[in-house]
GROMACS .gro file of N, CA and C in nm:
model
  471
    1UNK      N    1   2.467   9.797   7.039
    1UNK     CA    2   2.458   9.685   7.130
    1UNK      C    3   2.450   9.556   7.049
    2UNK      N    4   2.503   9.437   7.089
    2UNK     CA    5   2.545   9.346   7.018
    2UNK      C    6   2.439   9.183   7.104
    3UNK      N    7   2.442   9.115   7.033
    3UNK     CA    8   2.326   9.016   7.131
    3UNK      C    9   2.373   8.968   7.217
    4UNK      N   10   2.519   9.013   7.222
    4UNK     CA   11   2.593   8.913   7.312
    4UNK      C   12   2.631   9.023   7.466
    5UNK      N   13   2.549   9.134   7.480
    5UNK     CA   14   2.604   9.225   7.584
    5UNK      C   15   2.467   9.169   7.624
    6UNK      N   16   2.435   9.179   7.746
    6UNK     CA   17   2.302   9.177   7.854
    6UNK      C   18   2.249   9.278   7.871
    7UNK      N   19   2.143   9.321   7.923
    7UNK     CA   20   2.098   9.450   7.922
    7UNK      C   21   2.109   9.483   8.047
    8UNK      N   22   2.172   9.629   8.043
    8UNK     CA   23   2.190   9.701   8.162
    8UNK      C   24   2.092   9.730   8.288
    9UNK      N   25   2.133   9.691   8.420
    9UNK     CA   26   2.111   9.703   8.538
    9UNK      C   27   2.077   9.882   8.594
   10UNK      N   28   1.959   9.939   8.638
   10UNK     CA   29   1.962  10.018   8.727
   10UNK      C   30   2.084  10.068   8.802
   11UNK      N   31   2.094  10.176   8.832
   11UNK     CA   32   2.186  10.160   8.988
   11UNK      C   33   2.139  10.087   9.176
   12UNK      N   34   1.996  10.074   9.126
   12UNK     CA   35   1.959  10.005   9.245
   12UNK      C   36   1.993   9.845   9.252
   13UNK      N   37   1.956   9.767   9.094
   13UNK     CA   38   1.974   9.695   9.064
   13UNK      C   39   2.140   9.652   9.039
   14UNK      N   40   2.198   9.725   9.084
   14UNK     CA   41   2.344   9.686   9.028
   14UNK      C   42   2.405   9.665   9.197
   15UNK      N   43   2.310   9.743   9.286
   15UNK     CA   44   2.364   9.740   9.440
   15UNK      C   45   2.312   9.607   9.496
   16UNK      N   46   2.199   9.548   9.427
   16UNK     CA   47   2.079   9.449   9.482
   16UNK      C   48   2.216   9.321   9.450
   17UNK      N   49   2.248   9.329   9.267
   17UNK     CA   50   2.371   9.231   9.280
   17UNK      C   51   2.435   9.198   9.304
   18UNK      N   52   2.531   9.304   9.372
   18UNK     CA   53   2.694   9.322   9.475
   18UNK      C   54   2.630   9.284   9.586
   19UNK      N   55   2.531   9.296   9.646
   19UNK     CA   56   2.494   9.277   9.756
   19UNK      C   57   2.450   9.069   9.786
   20UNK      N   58   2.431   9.050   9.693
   20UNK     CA   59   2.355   8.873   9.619
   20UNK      C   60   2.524   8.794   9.631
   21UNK      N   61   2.619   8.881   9.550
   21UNK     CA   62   2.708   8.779   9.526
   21UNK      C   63   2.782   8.820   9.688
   22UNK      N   64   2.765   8.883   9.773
   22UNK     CA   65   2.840   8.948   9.922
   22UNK      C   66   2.780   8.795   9.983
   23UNK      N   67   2.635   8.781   9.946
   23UNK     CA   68   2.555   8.708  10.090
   23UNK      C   69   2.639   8.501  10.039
   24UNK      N   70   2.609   8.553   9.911
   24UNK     CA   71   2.632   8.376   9.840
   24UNK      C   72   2.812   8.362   9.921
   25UNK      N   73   2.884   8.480   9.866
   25UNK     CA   74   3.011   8.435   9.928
   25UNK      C   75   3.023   8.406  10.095
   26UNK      N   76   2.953   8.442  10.133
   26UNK     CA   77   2.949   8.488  10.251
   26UNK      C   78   2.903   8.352  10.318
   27UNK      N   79   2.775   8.300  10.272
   27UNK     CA   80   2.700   8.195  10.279
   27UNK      C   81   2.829   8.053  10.289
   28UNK      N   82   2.951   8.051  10.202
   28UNK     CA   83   3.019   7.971  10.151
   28UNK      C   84   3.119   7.989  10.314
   29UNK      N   85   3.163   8.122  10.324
   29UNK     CA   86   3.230   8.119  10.460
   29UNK      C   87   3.219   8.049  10.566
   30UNK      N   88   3.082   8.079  10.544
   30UNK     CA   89   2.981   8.002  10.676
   30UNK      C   90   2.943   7.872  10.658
   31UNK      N   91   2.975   7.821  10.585
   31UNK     CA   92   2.948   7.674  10.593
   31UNK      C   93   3.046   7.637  10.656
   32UNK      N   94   3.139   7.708  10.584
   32UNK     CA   95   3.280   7.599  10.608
   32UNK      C   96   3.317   7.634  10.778
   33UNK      N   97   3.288   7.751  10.812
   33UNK     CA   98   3.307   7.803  10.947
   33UNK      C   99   3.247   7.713  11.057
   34UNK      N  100   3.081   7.699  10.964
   34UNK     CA  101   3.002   7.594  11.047
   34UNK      C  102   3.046   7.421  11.071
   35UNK      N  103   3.081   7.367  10.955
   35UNK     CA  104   3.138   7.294  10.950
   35UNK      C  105   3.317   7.254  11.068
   36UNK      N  106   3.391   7.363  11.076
   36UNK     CA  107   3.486   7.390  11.148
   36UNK      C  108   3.434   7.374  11.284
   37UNK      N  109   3.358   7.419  11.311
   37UNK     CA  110   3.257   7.449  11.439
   37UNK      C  111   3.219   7.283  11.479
   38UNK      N  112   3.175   7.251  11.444
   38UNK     CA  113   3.141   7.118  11.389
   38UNK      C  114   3.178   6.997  11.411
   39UNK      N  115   3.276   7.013  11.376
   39UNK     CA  116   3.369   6.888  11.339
   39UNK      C  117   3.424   6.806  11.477
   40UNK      N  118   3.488   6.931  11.565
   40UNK     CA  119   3.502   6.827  11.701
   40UNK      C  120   3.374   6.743  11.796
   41UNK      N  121   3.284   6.752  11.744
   41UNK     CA  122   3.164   6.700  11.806
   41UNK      C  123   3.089   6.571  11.699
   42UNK      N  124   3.221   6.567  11.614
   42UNK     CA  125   3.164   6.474  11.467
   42UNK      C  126   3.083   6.496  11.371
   43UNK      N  127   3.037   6.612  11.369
   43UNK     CA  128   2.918   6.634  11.284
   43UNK      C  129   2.936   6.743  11.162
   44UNK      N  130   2.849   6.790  11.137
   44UNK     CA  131   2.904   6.868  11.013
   44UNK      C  132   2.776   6.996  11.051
   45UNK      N  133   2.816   7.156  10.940
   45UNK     CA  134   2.698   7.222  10.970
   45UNK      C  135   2.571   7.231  10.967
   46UNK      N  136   2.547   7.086  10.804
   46UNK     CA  137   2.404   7.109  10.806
   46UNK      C  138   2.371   7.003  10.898
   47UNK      N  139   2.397   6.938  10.986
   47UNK     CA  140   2.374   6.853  11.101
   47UNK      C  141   2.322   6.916  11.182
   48UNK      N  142   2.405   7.044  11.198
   48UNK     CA  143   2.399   7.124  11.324
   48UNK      C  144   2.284   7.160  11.329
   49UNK      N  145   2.244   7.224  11.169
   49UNK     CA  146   2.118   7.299  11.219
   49UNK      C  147   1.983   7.230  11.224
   50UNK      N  148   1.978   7.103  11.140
   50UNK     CA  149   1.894   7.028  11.228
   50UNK      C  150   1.858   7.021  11.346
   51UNK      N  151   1.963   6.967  11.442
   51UNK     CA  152   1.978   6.934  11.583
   51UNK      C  153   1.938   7.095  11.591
   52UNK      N  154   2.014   7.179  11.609
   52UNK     CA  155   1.922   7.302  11.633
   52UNK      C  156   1.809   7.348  11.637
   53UNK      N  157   1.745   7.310  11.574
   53UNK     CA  158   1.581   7.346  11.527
   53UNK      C  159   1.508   7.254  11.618
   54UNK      N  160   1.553   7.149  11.619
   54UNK     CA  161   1.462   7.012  11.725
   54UNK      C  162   1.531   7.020  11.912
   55UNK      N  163   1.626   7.135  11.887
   55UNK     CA  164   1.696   7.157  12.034
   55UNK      C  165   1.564   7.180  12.116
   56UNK      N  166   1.509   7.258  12.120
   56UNK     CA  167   1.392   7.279  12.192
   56UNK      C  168   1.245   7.205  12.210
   57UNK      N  169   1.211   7.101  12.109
   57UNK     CA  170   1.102   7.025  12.097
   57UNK      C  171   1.102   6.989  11.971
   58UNK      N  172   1.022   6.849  11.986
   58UNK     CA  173   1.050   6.751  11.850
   58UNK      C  174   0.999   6.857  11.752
   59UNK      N  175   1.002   6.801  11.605
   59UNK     CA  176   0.910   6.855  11.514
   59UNK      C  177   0.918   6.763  11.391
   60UNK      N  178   0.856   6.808  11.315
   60UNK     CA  179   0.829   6.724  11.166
   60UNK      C  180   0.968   6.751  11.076
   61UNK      N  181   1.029   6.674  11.004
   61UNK     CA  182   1.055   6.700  10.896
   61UNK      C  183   1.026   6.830  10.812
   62UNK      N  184   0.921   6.816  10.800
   62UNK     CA  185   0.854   6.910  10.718
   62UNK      C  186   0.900   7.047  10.810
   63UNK      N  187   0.826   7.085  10.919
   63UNK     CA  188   0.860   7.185  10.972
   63UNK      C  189   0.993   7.221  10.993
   64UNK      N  190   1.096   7.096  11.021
   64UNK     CA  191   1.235   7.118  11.025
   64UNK      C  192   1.259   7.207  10.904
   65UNK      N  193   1.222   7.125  10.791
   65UNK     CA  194   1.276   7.211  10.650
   65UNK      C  195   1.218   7.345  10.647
   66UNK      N  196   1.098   7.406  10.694
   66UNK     CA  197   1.032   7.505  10.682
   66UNK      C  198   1.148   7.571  10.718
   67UNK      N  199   1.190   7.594  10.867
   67UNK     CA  200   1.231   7.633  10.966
   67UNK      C  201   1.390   7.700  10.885
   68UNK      N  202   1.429   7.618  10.804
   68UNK     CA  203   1.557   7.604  10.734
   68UNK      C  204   1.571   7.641  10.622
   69UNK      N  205   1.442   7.687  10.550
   69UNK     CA  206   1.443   7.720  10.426
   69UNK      C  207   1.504   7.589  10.347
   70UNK      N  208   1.480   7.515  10.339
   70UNK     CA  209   1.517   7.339  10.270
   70UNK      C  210   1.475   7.246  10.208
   71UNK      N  211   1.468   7.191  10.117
   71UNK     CA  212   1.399   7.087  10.083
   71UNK      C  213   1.395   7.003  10.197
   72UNK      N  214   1.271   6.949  10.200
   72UNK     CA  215   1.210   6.815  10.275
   72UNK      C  216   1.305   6.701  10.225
   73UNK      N  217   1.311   6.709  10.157
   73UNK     CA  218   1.438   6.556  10.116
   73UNK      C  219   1.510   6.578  10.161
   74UNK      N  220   1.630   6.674  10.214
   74UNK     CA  221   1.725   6.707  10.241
   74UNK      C  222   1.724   6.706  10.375
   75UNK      N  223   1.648   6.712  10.424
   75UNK     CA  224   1.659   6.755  10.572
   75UNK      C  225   1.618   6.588  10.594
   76UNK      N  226   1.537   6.561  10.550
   76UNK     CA  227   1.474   6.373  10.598
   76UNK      C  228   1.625   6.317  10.613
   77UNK      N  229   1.742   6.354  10.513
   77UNK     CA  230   1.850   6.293  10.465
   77UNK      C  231   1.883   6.297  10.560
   78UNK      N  232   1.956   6.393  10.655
   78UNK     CA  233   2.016   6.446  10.754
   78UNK      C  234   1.934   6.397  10.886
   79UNK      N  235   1.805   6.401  10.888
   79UNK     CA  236   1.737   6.316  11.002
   79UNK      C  237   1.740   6.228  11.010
   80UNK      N  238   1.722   6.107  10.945
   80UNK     CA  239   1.777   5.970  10.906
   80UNK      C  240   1.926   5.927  10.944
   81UNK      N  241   2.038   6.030  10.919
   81UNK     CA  242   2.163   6.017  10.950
   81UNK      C  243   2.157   6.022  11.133
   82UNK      N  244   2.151   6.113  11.148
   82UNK     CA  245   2.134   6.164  11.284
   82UNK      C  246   2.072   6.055  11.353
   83UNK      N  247   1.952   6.014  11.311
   83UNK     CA  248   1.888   5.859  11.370
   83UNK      C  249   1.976   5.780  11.361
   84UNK      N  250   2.022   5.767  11.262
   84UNK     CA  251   2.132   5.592  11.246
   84UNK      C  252   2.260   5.603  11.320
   85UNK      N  253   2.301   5.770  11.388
   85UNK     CA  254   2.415   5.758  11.479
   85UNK      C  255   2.368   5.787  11.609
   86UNK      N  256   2.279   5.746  11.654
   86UNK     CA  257   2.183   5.813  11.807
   86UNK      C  258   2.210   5.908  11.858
   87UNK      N  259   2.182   6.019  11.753
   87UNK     CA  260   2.178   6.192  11.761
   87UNK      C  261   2.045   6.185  11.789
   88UNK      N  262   1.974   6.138  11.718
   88UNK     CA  263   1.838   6.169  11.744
   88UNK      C  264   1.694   6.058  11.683
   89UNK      N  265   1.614   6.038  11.733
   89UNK     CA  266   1.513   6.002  11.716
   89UNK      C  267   1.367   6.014  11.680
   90UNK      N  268   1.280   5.938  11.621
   90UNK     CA  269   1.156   5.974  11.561
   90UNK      C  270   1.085   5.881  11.696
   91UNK      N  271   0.980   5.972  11.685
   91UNK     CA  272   0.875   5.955  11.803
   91UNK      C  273   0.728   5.987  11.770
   92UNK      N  274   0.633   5.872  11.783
   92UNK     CA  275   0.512   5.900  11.769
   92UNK      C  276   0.443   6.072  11.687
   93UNK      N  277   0.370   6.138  11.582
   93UNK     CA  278   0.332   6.259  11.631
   93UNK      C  279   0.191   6.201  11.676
   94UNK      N  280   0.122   6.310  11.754
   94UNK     CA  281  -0.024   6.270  11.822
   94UNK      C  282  -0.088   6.320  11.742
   95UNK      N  283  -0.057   6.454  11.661
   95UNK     CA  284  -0.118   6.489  11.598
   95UNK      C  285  -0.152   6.466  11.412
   96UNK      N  286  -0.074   6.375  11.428
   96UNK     CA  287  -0.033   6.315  11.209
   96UNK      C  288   0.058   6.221  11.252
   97UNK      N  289  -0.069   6.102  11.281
   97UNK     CA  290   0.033   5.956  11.288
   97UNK      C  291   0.172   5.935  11.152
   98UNK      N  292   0.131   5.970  11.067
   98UNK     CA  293   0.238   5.973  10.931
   98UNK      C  294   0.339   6.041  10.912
   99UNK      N  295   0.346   6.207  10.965
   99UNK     CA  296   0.455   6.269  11.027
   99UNK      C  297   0.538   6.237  11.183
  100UNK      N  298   0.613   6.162  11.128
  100UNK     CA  299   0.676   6.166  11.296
  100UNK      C  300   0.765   6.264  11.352
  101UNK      N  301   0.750   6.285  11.483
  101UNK     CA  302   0.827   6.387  11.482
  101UNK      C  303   1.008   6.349  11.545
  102UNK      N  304   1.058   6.394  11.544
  102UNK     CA  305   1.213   6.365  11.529
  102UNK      C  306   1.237   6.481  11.629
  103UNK      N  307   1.312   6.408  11.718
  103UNK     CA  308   1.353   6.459  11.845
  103UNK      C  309   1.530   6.470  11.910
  104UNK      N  310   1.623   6.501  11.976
  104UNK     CA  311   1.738   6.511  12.014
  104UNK      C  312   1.707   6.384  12.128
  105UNK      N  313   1.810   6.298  12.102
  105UNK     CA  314   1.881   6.190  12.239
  105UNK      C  315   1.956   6.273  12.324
  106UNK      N  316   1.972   6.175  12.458
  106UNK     CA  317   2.077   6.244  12.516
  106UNK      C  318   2.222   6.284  12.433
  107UNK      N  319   2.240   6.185  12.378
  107UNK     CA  320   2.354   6.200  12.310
  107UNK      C  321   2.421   6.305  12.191
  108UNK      N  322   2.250   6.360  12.132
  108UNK     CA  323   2.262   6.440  12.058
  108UNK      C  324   2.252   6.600  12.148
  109UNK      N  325   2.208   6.631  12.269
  109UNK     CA  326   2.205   6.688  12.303
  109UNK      C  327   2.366   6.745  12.351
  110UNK      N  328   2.398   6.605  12.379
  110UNK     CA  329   2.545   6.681  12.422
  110UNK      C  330   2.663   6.680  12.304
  111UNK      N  331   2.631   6.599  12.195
  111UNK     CA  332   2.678   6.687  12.109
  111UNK      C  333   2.664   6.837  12.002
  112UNK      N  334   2.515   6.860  12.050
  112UNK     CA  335   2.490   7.004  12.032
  112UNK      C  336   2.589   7.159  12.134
  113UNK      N  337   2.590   7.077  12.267
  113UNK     CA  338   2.616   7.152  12.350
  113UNK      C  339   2.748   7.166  12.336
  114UNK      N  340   2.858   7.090  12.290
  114UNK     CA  341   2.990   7.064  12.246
  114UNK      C  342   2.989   7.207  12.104
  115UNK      N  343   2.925   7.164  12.026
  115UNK     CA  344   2.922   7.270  11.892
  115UNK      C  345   2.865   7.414  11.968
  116UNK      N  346   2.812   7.450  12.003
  116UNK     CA  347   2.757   7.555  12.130
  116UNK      C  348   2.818   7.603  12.164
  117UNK      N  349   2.918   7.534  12.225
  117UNK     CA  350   3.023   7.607  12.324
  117UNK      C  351   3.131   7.706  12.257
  118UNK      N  352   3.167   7.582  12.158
  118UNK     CA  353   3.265   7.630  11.975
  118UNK      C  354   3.250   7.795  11.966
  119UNK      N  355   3.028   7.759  11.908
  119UNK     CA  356   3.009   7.876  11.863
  119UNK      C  357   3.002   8.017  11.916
  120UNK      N  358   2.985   8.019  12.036
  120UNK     CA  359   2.949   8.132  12.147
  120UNK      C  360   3.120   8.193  12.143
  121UNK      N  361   3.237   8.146  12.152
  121UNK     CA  362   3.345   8.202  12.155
  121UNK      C  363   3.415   8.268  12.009
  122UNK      N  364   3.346   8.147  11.921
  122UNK     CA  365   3.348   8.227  11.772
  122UNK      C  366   3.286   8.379  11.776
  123UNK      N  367   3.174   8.348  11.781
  123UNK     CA  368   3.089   8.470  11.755
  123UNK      C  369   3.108   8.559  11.851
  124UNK      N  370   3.161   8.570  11.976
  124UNK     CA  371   3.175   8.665  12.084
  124UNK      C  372   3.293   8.751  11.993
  125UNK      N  373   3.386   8.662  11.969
  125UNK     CA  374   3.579   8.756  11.880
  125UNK      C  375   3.505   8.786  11.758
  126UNK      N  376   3.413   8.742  11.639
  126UNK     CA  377   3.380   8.810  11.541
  126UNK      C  378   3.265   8.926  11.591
  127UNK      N  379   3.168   8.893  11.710
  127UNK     CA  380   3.106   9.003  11.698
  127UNK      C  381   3.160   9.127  11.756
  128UNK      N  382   3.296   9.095  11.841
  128UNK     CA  383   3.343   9.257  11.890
  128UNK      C  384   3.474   9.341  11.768
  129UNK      N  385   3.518   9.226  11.698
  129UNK     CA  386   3.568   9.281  11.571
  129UNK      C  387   3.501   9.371  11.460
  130UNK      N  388   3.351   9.284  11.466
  130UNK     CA  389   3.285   9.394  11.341
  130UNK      C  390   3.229   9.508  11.423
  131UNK      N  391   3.174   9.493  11.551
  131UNK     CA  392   3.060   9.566  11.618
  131UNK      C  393   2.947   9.550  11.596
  132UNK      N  394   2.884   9.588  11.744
  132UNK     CA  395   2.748   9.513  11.736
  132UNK      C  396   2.649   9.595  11.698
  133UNK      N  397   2.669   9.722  11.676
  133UNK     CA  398   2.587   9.859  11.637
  133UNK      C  399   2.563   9.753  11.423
  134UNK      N  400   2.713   9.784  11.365
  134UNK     CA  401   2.671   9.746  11.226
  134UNK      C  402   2.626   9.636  11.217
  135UNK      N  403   2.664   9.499  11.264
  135UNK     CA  404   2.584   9.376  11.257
  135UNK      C  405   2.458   9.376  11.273
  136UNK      N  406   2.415   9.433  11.382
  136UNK     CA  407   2.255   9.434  11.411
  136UNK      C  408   2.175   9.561  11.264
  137UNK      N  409   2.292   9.650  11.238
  137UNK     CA  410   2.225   9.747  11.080
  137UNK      C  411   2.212   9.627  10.942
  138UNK      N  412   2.334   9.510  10.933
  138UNK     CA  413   2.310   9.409  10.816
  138UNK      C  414   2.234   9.332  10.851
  139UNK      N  415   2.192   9.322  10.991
  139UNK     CA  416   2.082   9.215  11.006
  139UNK      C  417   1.977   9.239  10.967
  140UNK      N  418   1.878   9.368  10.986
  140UNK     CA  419   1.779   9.447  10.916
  140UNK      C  420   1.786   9.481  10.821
  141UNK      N  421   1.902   9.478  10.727
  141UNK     CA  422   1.891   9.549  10.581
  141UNK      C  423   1.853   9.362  10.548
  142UNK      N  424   1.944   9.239  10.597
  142UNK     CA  425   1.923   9.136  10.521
  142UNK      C  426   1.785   9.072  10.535
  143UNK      N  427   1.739   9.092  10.655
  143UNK     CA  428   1.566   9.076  10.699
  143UNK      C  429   1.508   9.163  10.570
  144UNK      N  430   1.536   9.254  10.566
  144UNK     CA  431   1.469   9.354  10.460
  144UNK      C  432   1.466   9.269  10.261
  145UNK      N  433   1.604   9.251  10.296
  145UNK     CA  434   1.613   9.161  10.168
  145UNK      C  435   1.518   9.013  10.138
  146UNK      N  436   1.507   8.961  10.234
  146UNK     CA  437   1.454   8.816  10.239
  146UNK      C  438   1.305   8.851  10.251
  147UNK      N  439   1.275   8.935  10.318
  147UNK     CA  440   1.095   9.005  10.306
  147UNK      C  441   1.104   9.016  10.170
  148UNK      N  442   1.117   9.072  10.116
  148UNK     CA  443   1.112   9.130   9.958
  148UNK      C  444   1.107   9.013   9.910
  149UNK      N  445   1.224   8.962   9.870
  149UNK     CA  446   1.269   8.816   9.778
  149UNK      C  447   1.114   8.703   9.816
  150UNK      N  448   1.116   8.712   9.956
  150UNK     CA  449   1.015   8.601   9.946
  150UNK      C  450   0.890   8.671   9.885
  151UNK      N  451   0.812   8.741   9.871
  151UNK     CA  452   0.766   8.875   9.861
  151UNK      C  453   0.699   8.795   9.724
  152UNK      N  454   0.835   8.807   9.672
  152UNK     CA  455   0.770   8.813   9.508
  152UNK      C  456   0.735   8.597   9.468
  153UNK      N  457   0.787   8.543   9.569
  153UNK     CA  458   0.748   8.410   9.536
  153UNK      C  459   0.858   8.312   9.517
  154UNK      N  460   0.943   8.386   9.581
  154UNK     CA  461   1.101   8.341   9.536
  154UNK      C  462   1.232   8.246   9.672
  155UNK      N  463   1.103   8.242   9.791
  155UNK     CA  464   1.123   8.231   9.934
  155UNK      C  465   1.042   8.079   9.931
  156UNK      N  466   0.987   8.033   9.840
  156UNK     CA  467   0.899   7.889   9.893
  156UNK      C  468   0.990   7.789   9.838
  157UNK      N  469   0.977   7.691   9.883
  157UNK     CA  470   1.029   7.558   9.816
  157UNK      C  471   0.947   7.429   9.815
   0.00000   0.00000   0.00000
């Protein structure tokens, strides 16, 4: 062995990797998918999932990013945007005058509901293509994955 070979992977460990570079590519699909999704309503995917997360009741920044697995900067970025095109708004919190919480306008609501509509017909033709028996089996193996990963300390930001 030479310093320049790496040291060999398990066979569990060699499935854990094929499986890492499946989700990252996969991850890349879906942006752009999301983004596609997206776009006739002006917005982009990581927009979306902002507005998503605050679809149901304001929340913090902070919790937005929780919610998203995200940096807090990143998501402020995207809340701030969303404010400056009257997607959405910051509103008093009652509970942490200093956190405000950031809420959907009308306007952002109906451009959620526009991306919504997109997505429900997407996902209806991809979910009867793959089936809903194996999707719902990668959904639990990837729940399974993200328990673990965060597990070891690798899930916080």
């Amino acid at each position: 062995m030479s310093y320049d070979d790496p040291p060999s992977r398990t066979p569990a460990g060699d499935a854990f990797t094929a499986l890492v570079v499946q989700v990252l590519r996969l991850n890349g699909h879906l942006t752009a998918a999301g983004d596609a999704l997206a776009r006739p309503a002006g917005q982009t995917s990581a927009r979306w999932q902002v507005m998503g997360v605050v679809e149901h009741g304001p929340a913090t920044v902070a919790q937005v990013a929780r919610a998203l697995g995200l940096a807090r900067q990143s998501v402020q970025r995207i809340a701030d945007l969303l404010e400056g095109d009257g997607l959405a708004e910051f509103i008093p919190n009652p509970a942490d005058r200093r956190a405000a919480l950031l809420q959907l306008t009308v306007a952002g609501r109906a451009a959620l509901r526009t991306i919504q509509t997109a997505q429900r017909a997407w996902a209806d033709a991809l979910g009867a293509e793959i089936g809903e028996d194996a999707l719902r089996q990668a959904s639990e193996v990837l729940a399974r994955v993200a328990e673990v990963v965060a597990s070891r300390g690798y899930g916080e930001r």
